[in-house]
Amino acid sequence: MERVDKTVNKAVNQAVSDLGGYIRAQRSNAQISLRELAKSAGVSNPYLSQIERGLRKPSAEILQQIAKALRISAEALYVQAGILEQREGGPVVDAILADPDLDERQKQVLLDIYASFRREHDGLADGPDQHRTDSSDEE
């Protein structure tokens, strides 16, 4: 039983470390200092630093505040933290969900369109002759 506990602890520590690295990378990409992000997210500088170094595992609420301050999808941070399973769609879905200029209805419409394109593409991969129309037939 002790061996299982050590394995679980190791996996949790790795996930927390990966989350911290992900947050640090997002902060670096956004060209935001640790101090600026901490202030925007409403957490202390030392606490954010500990999160980035993998020493602390933040709550879902803190992750949401950090995501908002970074202007990224909270869902992406939840996936990194192991709170949520990765959704299909990857970075396109994340970008749509993270866009602050879109309202929820607009996001849902874009996600529906994207999903339909993905289904169509998957159908073409199964057999292109079944889904194509010959434009010469229409003339």
Coordinates of N, CA and C in Angstrom, one line a residue:
M1 N 0.8 -1.2 0.0 CA 0.0 0.0 0.0 C 0.9 1.3 0.0
E2 N 2.0 1.2 0.7 CA 2.9 2.3 0.8 C 3.5 2.6 -0.6
R3 N 3.7 1.6 -1.3 CA 4.3 1.8 -2.7 C 3.3 2.5 -3.6
V4 N 2.0 2.1 -3.5 CA 1.0 2.8 -4.3 C 0.9 4.3 -3.9
D5 N 1.0 4.6 -2.6 CA 0.9 5.9 -2.1 C 2.1 6.8 -2.7
K6 N 3.3 6.2 -2.7 CA 4.4 6.9 -3.3 C 4.2 7.1 -4.7
T7 N 3.7 6.2 -5.5 CA 3.5 6.3 -6.9 C 2.4 7.4 -7.2
V8 N 1.4 7.4 -6.4 CA 0.3 8.5 -6.5 C 0.9 9.8 -6.2
N9 N 1.7 9.9 -5.1 CA 2.3 11.2 -4.7 C 3.2 11.7 -5.8
K10 N 4.0 10.8 -6.4 CA 4.9 11.2 -7.4 C 4.1 11.7 -8.6
A11 N 3.0 11.1 -9.0 CA 2.2 11.5 -10.1 C 1.6 12.9 -9.8
V12 N 1.1 13.1 -8.6 CA 0.5 14.4 -8.2 C 1.6 15.5 -8.3
N13 N 2.7 15.2 -7.7 CA 3.8 16.2 -7.7 C 4.2 16.6 -9.2
Q14 N 4.3 15.6 -10.1 CA 4.6 15.8 -11.5 C 3.6 16.7 -12.1
A15 N 2.3 16.4 -11.9 CA 1.2 17.2 -12.4 C 1.3 18.7 -12.0
V16 N 1.5 18.9 -10.7 CA 1.6 20.2 -10.1 C 2.8 20.9 -10.7
S17 N 3.9 20.2 -10.9 CA 5.1 20.8 -11.5 C 4.8 21.2 -13.0
D18 N 4.1 20.3 -13.7 CA 3.8 20.6 -15.1 C 2.9 21.8 -15.2
L19 N 1.9 21.9 -14.2 CA 1.0 23.0 -14.2 C 1.8 24.3 -14.0
G20 N 2.7 24.3 -13.1 CA 3.5 25.5 -12.8 C 4.3 25.9 -14.0
G21 N 4.9 25.0 -14.7 CA 5.7 25.3 -15.9 C 4.8 25.8 -17.0
Y22 N 3.6 25.3 -17.1 CA 2.6 25.8 -18.1 C 2.2 27.2 -17.8
I23 N 1.9 27.5 -16.5 CA 1.6 28.9 -16.1 C 2.7 29.8 -16.4
R24 N 3.9 29.4 -16.1 CA 5.1 30.2 -16.3 C 5.3 30.5 -17.8
A25 N 5.1 29.5 -18.6 CA 5.3 29.6 -20.1 C 4.2 30.6 -20.6
Q26 N 3.0 30.4 -20.1 CA 1.9 31.3 -20.6 C 2.2 32.8 -20.2
R27 N 2.7 33.0 -19.0 CA 3.0 34.3 -18.5 C 4.2 34.9 -19.3
S28 N 5.2 34.1 -19.6 CA 6.3 34.5 -20.4 C 5.8 34.9 -21.8
N29 N 5.0 34.1 -22.4 CA 4.4 34.4 -23.8 C 3.6 35.7 -23.8
A30 N 2.9 35.9 -22.7 CA 2.1 37.1 -22.6 C 3.0 38.4 -22.2
Q31 N 4.3 38.1 -21.9 CA 5.2 39.1 -21.5 C 4.7 39.9 -20.3
I32 N 4.3 39.1 -19.3 CA 3.8 39.7 -18.1 C 4.7 39.3 -16.9
S33 N 5.1 40.2 -16.1 CA 6.0 39.8 -15.0 C 5.2 39.0 -13.9
L34 N 5.9 38.3 -13.1 CA 5.3 37.6 -12.0 C 4.5 38.5 -11.1
R35 N 5.1 39.6 -10.8 CA 4.4 40.6 -10.0 C 3.1 41.1 -10.6
E36 N 3.1 41.4 -11.9 CA 1.9 41.9 -12.6 C 0.8 40.8 -12.6
L37 N 1.2 39.6 -12.9 CA 0.3 38.5 -12.9 C -0.3 38.2 -11.5
A38 N 0.5 38.2 -10.5 CA 0.0 38.0 -9.2 C -1.0 39.1 -8.8
K39 N -0.7 40.4 -9.1 CA -1.6 41.4 -8.8 C -2.9 41.3 -9.6
S40 N -2.9 41.0 -10.9 CA -4.1 40.8 -11.7 C -4.9 39.6 -11.2
A41 N -4.2 38.6 -10.8 CA -4.9 37.3 -10.3 C -5.4 37.4 -8.9
G42 N -4.9 38.4 -8.2 CA -5.4 38.6 -6.8 C -4.7 37.6 -5.8
V43 N -3.4 37.2 -6.1 CA -2.7 36.4 -5.2 C -1.3 37.1 -4.9
S44 N -0.7 36.6 -3.9 CA 0.6 37.2 -3.5 C 1.7 36.7 -4.5
N45 N 2.8 37.5 -4.6 CA 3.9 37.2 -5.4 C 4.5 35.8 -5.0
P46 N 4.8 35.6 -3.7 CA 5.4 34.4 -3.2 C 4.5 33.2 -3.6
Y47 N 3.2 33.3 -3.4 CA 2.3 32.2 -3.7 C 2.3 31.8 -5.2
L48 N 2.3 32.8 -6.1 CA 2.3 32.6 -7.5 C 3.7 31.9 -7.9
S49 N 4.7 32.4 -7.3 CA 6.1 31.8 -7.5 C 6.1 30.4 -7.1
Q50 N 5.5 30.0 -6.0 CA 5.4 28.7 -5.5 C 4.6 27.8 -6.4
I51 N 3.5 28.3 -7.0 CA 2.7 27.6 -8.0 C 3.6 27.3 -9.2
E52 N 4.3 28.3 -9.7 CA 5.1 28.2 -10.9 C 6.2 27.2 -10.7
R53 N 6.7 27.1 -9.5 CA 7.8 26.1 -9.2 C 7.3 24.7 -8.8
G54 N 6.0 24.6 -8.8 CA 5.4 23.3 -8.5 C 5.4 22.9 -7.0
L55 N 5.5 23.9 -6.2 CA 5.5 23.7 -4.7 C 4.1 23.8 -4.1
R56 N 3.2 24.4 -4.9 CA 1.8 24.5 -4.4 C 0.8 24.1 -5.5
K57 N -0.3 23.5 -5.1 CA -1.3 23.1 -6.0 C -2.5 24.1 -5.8
P58 N -2.8 25.0 -6.7 CA -3.8 26.0 -6.5 C -5.2 25.4 -6.6
S59 N -6.2 26.0 -6.0 CA -7.6 25.6 -6.1 C -8.1 26.0 -7.5
A60 N -9.2 25.4 -7.8 CA -9.9 25.7 -9.1 C -10.2 27.2 -9.2
E61 N -10.6 27.8 -8.1 CA -10.9 29.3 -8.1 C -9.6 30.1 -8.4
I62 N -8.5 29.7 -7.8 CA -7.3 30.5 -8.1 C -6.8 30.3 -9.5
L63 N -7.0 29.0 -10.0 CA -6.7 28.8 -11.4 C -7.5 29.6 -12.3
Q64 N -8.8 29.8 -12.0 CA -9.7 30.6 -12.8 C -9.2 32.1 -12.8
Q65 N -8.8 32.6 -11.7 CA -8.3 34.0 -11.6 C -7.0 34.1 -12.4
I66 N -6.1 33.1 -12.3 CA -4.9 33.2 -13.1 C -5.2 33.1 -14.6
A67 N -6.1 32.3 -15.0 CA -6.5 32.2 -16.4 C -7.0 33.5 -16.9
K68 N -7.9 34.1 -16.1 CA -8.5 35.4 -16.5 C -7.4 36.5 -16.6
A69 N -6.5 36.5 -15.7 CA -5.4 37.5 -15.7 C -4.5 37.2 -17.0
L70 N -4.3 36.0 -17.3 CA -3.5 35.6 -18.5 C -4.2 35.7 -19.8
R71 N -5.6 35.9 -19.7 CA -6.5 35.9 -20.9 C -6.4 34.6 -21.7
I72 N -6.4 33.5 -20.9 CA -6.4 32.2 -21.5 C -7.6 31.4 -20.9
S73 N -7.9 30.3 -21.5 CA -9.1 29.5 -21.1 C -8.8 28.9 -19.7
A74 N -9.7 29.0 -18.8 CA -9.6 28.4 -17.5 C -9.6 26.9 -17.7
E75 N -10.4 26.4 -18.7 CA -10.4 25.0 -19.0 C -9.0 24.4 -19.3
A76 N -8.2 25.2 -20.0 CA -6.8 24.8 -20.3 C -6.0 24.5 -19.0
L77 N -6.2 25.4 -18.0 CA -5.5 25.3 -16.8 C -6.1 24.1 -16.0
Y78 N -7.4 23.9 -16.0 CA -8.0 22.8 -15.3 C -7.5 21.5 -15.9
V79 N -7.3 21.4 -17.2 CA -6.8 20.2 -17.8 C -5.3 20.0 -17.4
Q80 N -4.5 21.0 -17.4 CA -3.1 20.9 -16.9 C -3.1 20.5 -15.5
A81 N -4.0 20.9 -14.6 CA -4.0 20.6 -13.2 C -4.6 19.2 -13.0
G82 N -5.2 18.6 -14.0 CA -5.8 17.3 -13.8 C -7.2 17.4 -13.2
I83 N -7.8 18.6 -13.2 CA -9.2 18.7 -12.7 C -10.2 18.3 -13.8
L84 N -9.8 18.5 -15.0 CA -10.7 18.1 -16.2 C -9.9 17.3 -17.1
E85 N -10.7 16.4 -17.8 CA -10.1 15.6 -18.9 C -9.9 16.5 -20.1
Q86 N -8.9 16.2 -20.9 CA -8.7 17.0 -22.2 C -9.9 16.8 -23.1
R87 N -10.4 17.9 -23.7 CA -11.5 17.8 -24.6 C -10.9 17.6 -26.0
E88 N -11.7 17.0 -26.9 CA -11.3 16.9 -28.3 C -11.4 18.3 -28.9
G89 N -10.6 18.6 -29.8 CA -10.6 19.9 -30.5 C -9.3 20.6 -30.3
G90 N -8.6 20.4 -29.2 CA -7.3 21.0 -28.9 C -7.2 22.5 -28.9
P91 N -6.2 23.0 -29.5 CA -5.9 24.5 -29.4 C -7.0 25.3 -30.1
V92 N -7.6 24.9 -31.1 CA -8.7 25.7 -31.8 C -9.8 25.9 -30.8
V93 N -10.3 24.9 -30.1 CA -11.3 25.0 -29.2 C -10.9 25.9 -28.0
D94 N -9.7 25.7 -27.5 CA -9.1 26.5 -26.5 C -9.1 28.0 -26.9
A95 N -8.7 28.3 -28.1 CA -8.6 29.7 -28.6 C -10.0 30.3 -28.6
I96 N -11.0 29.6 -29.1 CA -12.3 30.1 -29.2 C -12.8 30.4 -27.8
L97 N -12.7 29.4 -26.9 CA -13.2 29.6 -25.5 C -12.4 30.7 -24.8
A98 N -11.2 31.0 -25.1 CA -10.4 32.0 -24.4 C -10.6 33.4 -24.9
D99 N -11.2 33.5 -26.1 CA -11.4 34.8 -26.7 C -12.3 35.7 -25.9
P100 N -11.8 36.8 -25.3 CA -12.6 37.7 -24.4 C -13.6 38.6 -25.2
D101 N -13.3 38.7 -26.5 CA -14.2 39.5 -27.4 C -15.4 38.8 -27.9
L102 N -15.6 37.5 -27.6 CA -16.7 36.8 -28.0 C -17.6 36.5 -26.9
D103 N -19.0 36.6 -27.1 CA -19.9 36.3 -26.0 C -20.1 34.8 -26.1
E104 N -20.8 34.2 -25.1 CA -21.0 32.8 -25.0 C -21.8 32.2 -26.2
R105 N -22.8 33.0 -26.8 CA -23.5 32.5 -27.9 C -22.6 32.4 -29.1
Q106 N -21.8 33.4 -29.4 CA -20.8 33.4 -30.5 C -19.8 32.3 -30.4
K107 N -19.3 32.0 -29.2 CA -18.4 30.9 -29.0 C -19.1 29.6 -29.3
Q108 N -20.3 29.4 -28.9 CA -21.0 28.2 -29.1 C -21.2 28.0 -30.6
V109 N -21.6 29.0 -31.3 CA -21.8 28.9 -32.8 C -20.5 28.5 -33.5
L110 N -19.4 29.2 -33.1 CA -18.1 28.9 -33.7 C -17.7 27.4 -33.4
L111 N -17.9 27.0 -32.2 CA -17.6 25.6 -31.8 C -18.5 24.6 -32.6
D112 N -19.7 24.9 -32.8 CA -20.6 24.1 -33.6 C -20.1 24.0 -35.1
I113 N -19.7 25.1 -35.6 CA -19.2 25.1 -37.0 C -17.9 24.3 -37.1
Y114 N -17.0 24.5 -36.2 CA -15.8 23.8 -36.1 C -16.0 22.3 -36.0
A115 N -16.9 21.9 -35.2 CA -17.2 20.5 -35.0 C -17.8 19.9 -36.3
S116 N -18.6 20.7 -37.0 CA -19.2 20.2 -38.3 C -18.1 20.0 -39.3
F117 N -17.1 20.9 -39.4 CA -16.0 20.8 -40.3 C -15.2 19.6 -39.9
R118 N -15.0 19.3 -38.6 CA -14.2 18.2 -38.2 C -14.9 16.9 -38.6
R119 N -16.2 16.8 -38.4 CA -17.0 15.6 -38.8 C -16.9 15.4 -40.3
E120 N -17.0 16.5 -41.1 CA -16.9 16.4 -42.5 C -15.5 15.9 -42.9
H121 N -14.5 16.4 -42.3 CA -13.1 16.0 -42.6 C -12.9 14.5 -42.3
D122 N -13.5 14.1 -41.1 CA -13.3 12.7 -40.7 C -14.1 11.8 -41.7
G123 N -15.2 12.3 -42.2 CA -16.0 11.5 -43.2 C -15.2 11.4 -44.5
L124 N -14.5 12.5 -44.9 CA -13.7 12.4 -46.2 C -12.5 11.4 -46.0
A125 N -12.0 11.3 -44.8 CA -10.9 10.4 -44.6 C -11.3 9.0 -44.8
D126 N -12.6 8.7 -44.5 CA -13.2 7.3 -44.6 C -13.3 6.9 -46.1
G127 N -13.7 7.9 -46.9 CA -13.9 7.6 -48.4 C -14.3 8.8 -49.1
P128 N -13.4 9.5 -49.8 CA -13.7 10.7 -50.4 C -14.7 10.6 -51.5
D129 N -14.9 9.5 -52.2 CA -15.8 9.4 -53.3 C -17.2 9.4 -52.8
Q130 N -17.5 9.1 -51.6 CA -18.8 9.0 -51.0 C -19.4 10.5 -50.8
H131 N -18.5 11.4 -50.5 CA -18.9 12.7 -50.1 C -18.7 13.9 -51.1
R132 N -18.0 13.6 -52.1 CA -17.8 14.7 -53.1 C -18.9 14.6 -54.2
T133 N -19.1 15.8 -54.7 CA -20.0 15.9 -55.9 C -19.2 16.3 -57.0
D134 N -19.5 15.8 -58.2 CA -18.8 16.2 -59.4 C -19.4 17.4 -60.0
S135 N -18.6 18.5 -60.0 CA -19.2 19.8 -60.5 C -19.6 19.7 -62.0
S136 N -19.1 18.8 -62.7 CA -19.5 18.7 -64.2 C -20.9 18.2 -64.3
D137 N -21.4 17.5 -63.3 CA -22.8 17.0 -63.3 C -23.8 18.1 -63.3
E138 N -23.4 19.2 -62.7 CA -24.4 20.3 -62.5 C -24.5 21.2 -63.7
E139 N -23.7 21.1 -64.7 CA -23.7 21.9 -65.9 C -24.7 21.5 -66.9

